[in-house]
Coordinates of C-alpha atoms in Angstrom, one line a residue:
Chain S
X300 CA 113.2 79.8 105.1
X301 CA 110.4 82.3 105.7
X302 CA 111.2 86.0 105.7
X303 CA 109.3 89.3 105.9
X304 CA 110.4 92.5 104.1
X305 CA 109.1 95.9 105.1
X306 CA 110.0 98.4 102.4
X307 CA 109.9 101.6 104.3
X308 CA 112.0 102.0 107.4
X309 CA 110.8 105.6 108.2
X310 CA 107.7 107.4 107.1
X311 CA 106.8 110.9 107.9
X312 CA 103.2 112.2 107.3
X313 CA 101.1 115.1 108.2
X314 CA 97.8 114.5 110.0
X315 CA 94.9 113.5 107.7
X316 CA 97.3 112.1 105.1
X317 CA 96.7 108.5 103.8
X318 CA 99.0 105.8 104.9
X319 CA 100.2 102.6 103.2
X320 CA 103.0 100.5 104.6
X321 CA 104.4 97.7 102.5
X322 CA 105.0 94.2 103.6
X323 CA 106.1 91.3 101.5
X324 CA 106.8 87.8 102.7
X325 CA 108.4 84.7 101.3
X326 CA 106.8 81.3 102.0
X327 CA 105.4 78.7 99.7
X328 CA 102.6 77.4 101.9
X329 CA 99.5 78.6 103.7
X330 CA 100.3 81.7 105.7
X331 CA 98.9 83.6 108.6
X332 CA 99.8 87.3 108.6
X333 CA 99.8 89.9 111.3
X334 CA 100.4 93.6 111.8
X335 CA 101.6 94.7 115.3
X336 CA 102.1 98.2 116.5
X337 CA 104.5 99.5 119.2
X338 CA 103.6 103.0 120.5
X339 CA 106.5 104.9 122.1
X340 CA 107.6 103.3 125.3
X341 CA 105.1 100.5 125.1
X342 CA 105.0 96.9 124.2
X343 CA 103.7 95.4 120.9
X344 CA 100.0 95.2 120.4
X345 CA 98.1 93.4 117.6
X346 CA 96.5 95.7 115.0
X347 CA 95.0 93.0 112.8
X348 CA 95.5 89.5 111.5
X349 CA 94.7 87.4 108.4
X350 CA 94.2 83.7 108.6
X351 CA 91.7 82.9 105.7
X352 CA 88.6 84.2 104.0
X353 CA 88.1 87.8 102.9
X354 CA 91.6 89.1 102.0
X355 CA 90.7 92.6 103.2
X356 CA 91.1 92.6 106.9
X357 CA 89.8 95.4 109.2
X358 CA 91.7 96.1 112.4
X359 CA 91.6 98.4 115.3
X360 CA 91.8 102.2 115.1
X361 CA 90.7 102.4 111.5
X362 CA 93.5 100.3 110.1
X363 CA 93.1 97.7 107.4
X364 CA 95.3 95.4 105.4
X365 CA 94.9 93.5 102.1
X366 CA 96.3 90.1 101.5
X367 CA 97.3 89.7 97.8
X368 CA 98.5 86.1 97.4
X369 CA 99.9 86.6 93.9
X370 CA 102.1 89.4 95.1
X371 CA 103.0 87.8 98.5
X372 CA 102.0 91.1 100.1
X373 CA 100.0 92.2 103.1
X374 CA 100.1 96.0 103.0
X375 CA 98.7 98.1 105.9
X376 CA 96.5 101.1 105.1
X377 CA 94.7 103.9 106.9
X378 CA 92.8 106.6 105.0
X379 CA 93.6 109.4 107.4
X380 CA 96.3 109.3 110.0
X381 CA 96.3 111.0 113.3
X382 CA 99.2 112.3 115.5
X383 CA 98.4 109.4 117.9
X384 CA 99.3 106.9 115.1
X385 CA 103.0 107.8 115.6
X386 CA 104.5 104.4 116.4
X387 CA 106.6 101.6 114.9
X388 CA 104.7 99.0 112.9
X389 CA 105.7 95.4 112.4
X390 CA 104.5 92.9 109.8
X391 CA 104.8 89.3 110.8
X392 CA 104.1 85.9 109.2
X393 CA 103.6 82.6 111.0
X394 CA 106.7 80.5 110.7
X395 CA 105.6 77.1 111.7
X396 CA 103.9 76.0 114.8
X397 CA 103.5 78.9 117.2
X398 CA 106.4 80.9 115.7
X399 CA 106.2 84.4 114.1
X400 CA 108.8 85.9 111.8
X401 CA 108.9 89.7 112.1
X402 CA 109.9 92.3 109.6
X403 CA 112.4 95.0 110.5
X404 CA 109.6 97.5 111.3
X405 CA 108.5 100.9 109.9
X406 CA 108.7 103.9 112.1
X407 CA 105.8 106.3 111.4
X408 CA 105.9 109.9 112.5
X409 CA 102.8 111.9 112.1
X410 CA 103.1 115.7 112.4
X411 CA 100.1 117.8 113.5
Chain N
X13 CA 98.9 90.4 137.7
X14 CA 97.2 91.1 134.4
X15 CA 98.8 89.7 131.2
X16 CA 102.5 89.4 131.1
X17 CA 105.0 90.9 133.5
X18 CA 108.8 91.2 133.0
X19 CA 111.5 92.0 135.4
X20 CA 113.7 94.0 135.6
X21 CA 112.5 96.9 133.6
X22 CA 116.0 97.8 132.7
X23 CA 119.5 96.6 133.7
X24 CA 123.1 97.6 133.2
X25 CA 125.4 94.6 133.3
X26 CA 129.1 94.1 133.2
X27 CA 130.4 91.8 130.5
X28 CA 130.9 88.3 131.8
X29 CA 128.2 88.5 134.4
X30 CA 125.3 86.1 134.6
X31 CA 121.8 87.5 134.3
X32 CA 118.3 86.1 134.4
X33 CA 115.4 88.0 132.9
X34 CA 112.1 87.0 134.4
X35 CA 108.7 86.6 132.6
X36 CA 105.4 85.6 134.1
X37 CA 102.0 85.3 132.5
X38 CA 98.6 84.8 134.1
X39 CA 96.6 83.9 131.0
X40 CA 97.3 80.1 131.3
X41 CA 98.8 80.2 127.8
X42 CA 100.6 77.1 126.7
X43 CA 103.2 78.8 124.5
X44 CA 105.8 81.4 125.5
X45 CA 108.6 83.1 123.7
X46 CA 111.6 85.3 124.1
X47 CA 112.5 87.9 121.5
X48 CA 115.2 90.5 121.2
X49 CA 114.5 93.8 119.5
X50 CA 117.3 95.7 117.7
X51 CA 117.1 98.8 115.6
X52 CA 116.7 97.9 112.0
X53 CA 116.3 94.2 112.6
X54 CA 112.8 94.0 114.1
X55 CA 112.1 91.2 116.6
X56 CA 114.1 88.0 116.5
X57 CA 113.1 84.9 118.3
X58 CA 115.6 83.6 120.8
X59 CA 113.9 80.6 122.4
X60 CA 110.3 79.4 122.7
X61 CA 108.3 76.9 124.6
X62 CA 105.2 75.2 123.3
X63 CA 104.2 73.8 126.6
X64 CA 105.5 73.4 130.2
X65 CA 108.5 71.1 130.2
X66 CA 109.6 71.7 126.6
X67 CA 111.7 74.4 125.0
X68 CA 113.1 75.1 121.5
X69 CA 115.6 77.2 119.8
X70 CA 114.6 80.2 117.8
X71 CA 116.6 82.3 115.2
X72 CA 119.3 83.6 117.6
X73 CA 119.7 81.2 120.6
X74 CA 123.4 81.4 121.1
X75 CA 124.4 82.7 124.5
X76 CA 121.0 82.3 126.0
X77 CA 119.1 79.5 127.8
X78 CA 115.6 79.1 129.0
X79 CA 113.6 76.8 131.2
X80 CA 109.8 76.1 131.5
X81 CA 109.2 74.5 134.8
X82 CA 105.5 75.5 134.9
X83 CA 102.9 77.2 132.7
X84 CA 103.3 80.7 134.0
X85 CA 107.1 81.3 134.1
X86 CA 109.6 81.4 131.4
X87 CA 113.0 82.9 132.5
X88 CA 115.8 83.7 130.1
X89 CA 119.3 83.4 131.3
X90 CA 122.5 84.9 129.9
X91 CA 125.3 82.7 131.3
X92 CA 128.1 85.2 130.5
X93 CA 126.9 88.4 129.0
X94 CA 128.6 90.1 126.1
X95 CA 128.1 93.6 124.7
X96 CA 126.3 92.3 121.6
X97 CA 123.5 91.1 123.9
X98 CA 122.7 94.8 124.6
X99 CA 119.1 94.9 123.4
X100 CA 115.5 95.2 124.4
X101 CA 114.0 91.8 125.4
X102 CA 110.4 91.0 125.0
X103 CA 108.6 88.0 126.4
X104 CA 105.3 86.9 124.7
X105 CA 102.7 84.2 125.1
X106 CA 99.9 82.6 123.1
X107 CA 97.4 79.9 123.1
X108 CA 99.1 76.9 121.5
X109 CA 98.6 76.7 117.7
X110 CA 99.7 78.4 114.6
X111 CA 96.9 80.9 114.3
X112 CA 97.0 82.5 117.6
X113 CA 97.8 86.1 118.6
X114 CA 100.9 86.5 120.7
X115 CA 100.6 88.8 123.7
X116 CA 103.7 90.8 124.6
X117 CA 105.2 91.9 127.9
X118 CA 106.5 95.5 128.5
X119 CA 110.1 94.5 127.8
X120 CA 113.5 94.6 129.6
X121 CA 116.1 97.0 128.4
X122 CA 119.5 95.4 128.9
X123 CA 122.9 97.1 128.5
X124 CA 126.0 95.1 128.6
X125 CA 129.2 97.1 129.1

């Protein structure tokens, strides 16, 4: 069965610090990978996605993620976080036709 | 309507009561989904529907049922609510296919006492 593991449950950073959130998945076949963000009190929104091609994917709001097939990883990065990046971040992998498997999420708190 | 709407926004329910959470989308997406979000567990798929008239079980289907009479609506029913069904419920939709982004509704916060 497919699964997604997010290593950090809570991350606290100061503004301008760099961010890297870990995501590992288990699946033997071709994968599609996603990062979603949930701002406080809001619904999930797509940050970025990887289907094929360039393993370095650029998303909205300065986020990027790198797919490393050999490590089964899809880590999310941002060079300099802002207070407005405070949110919960979910990694997800496609689990068969139309289905997504989500990780447990990482709560990011950015202090001014 | 723009995107996905869910109703109610929140609900407190006595155990044993029947409850239907409503979800409507106006994007003409073929596929729709119901997830529950619990702290430390992320989102778990309850039921899904790849197209109107068909439904399937997700990771945690027990105690829930769905129907898909048309493209736009995908209600989730708790026949006899239990406290362990206290959660935030999200409806989502997507164009059919494995590569497509899922769009999420605003959620329903359900408390079962």
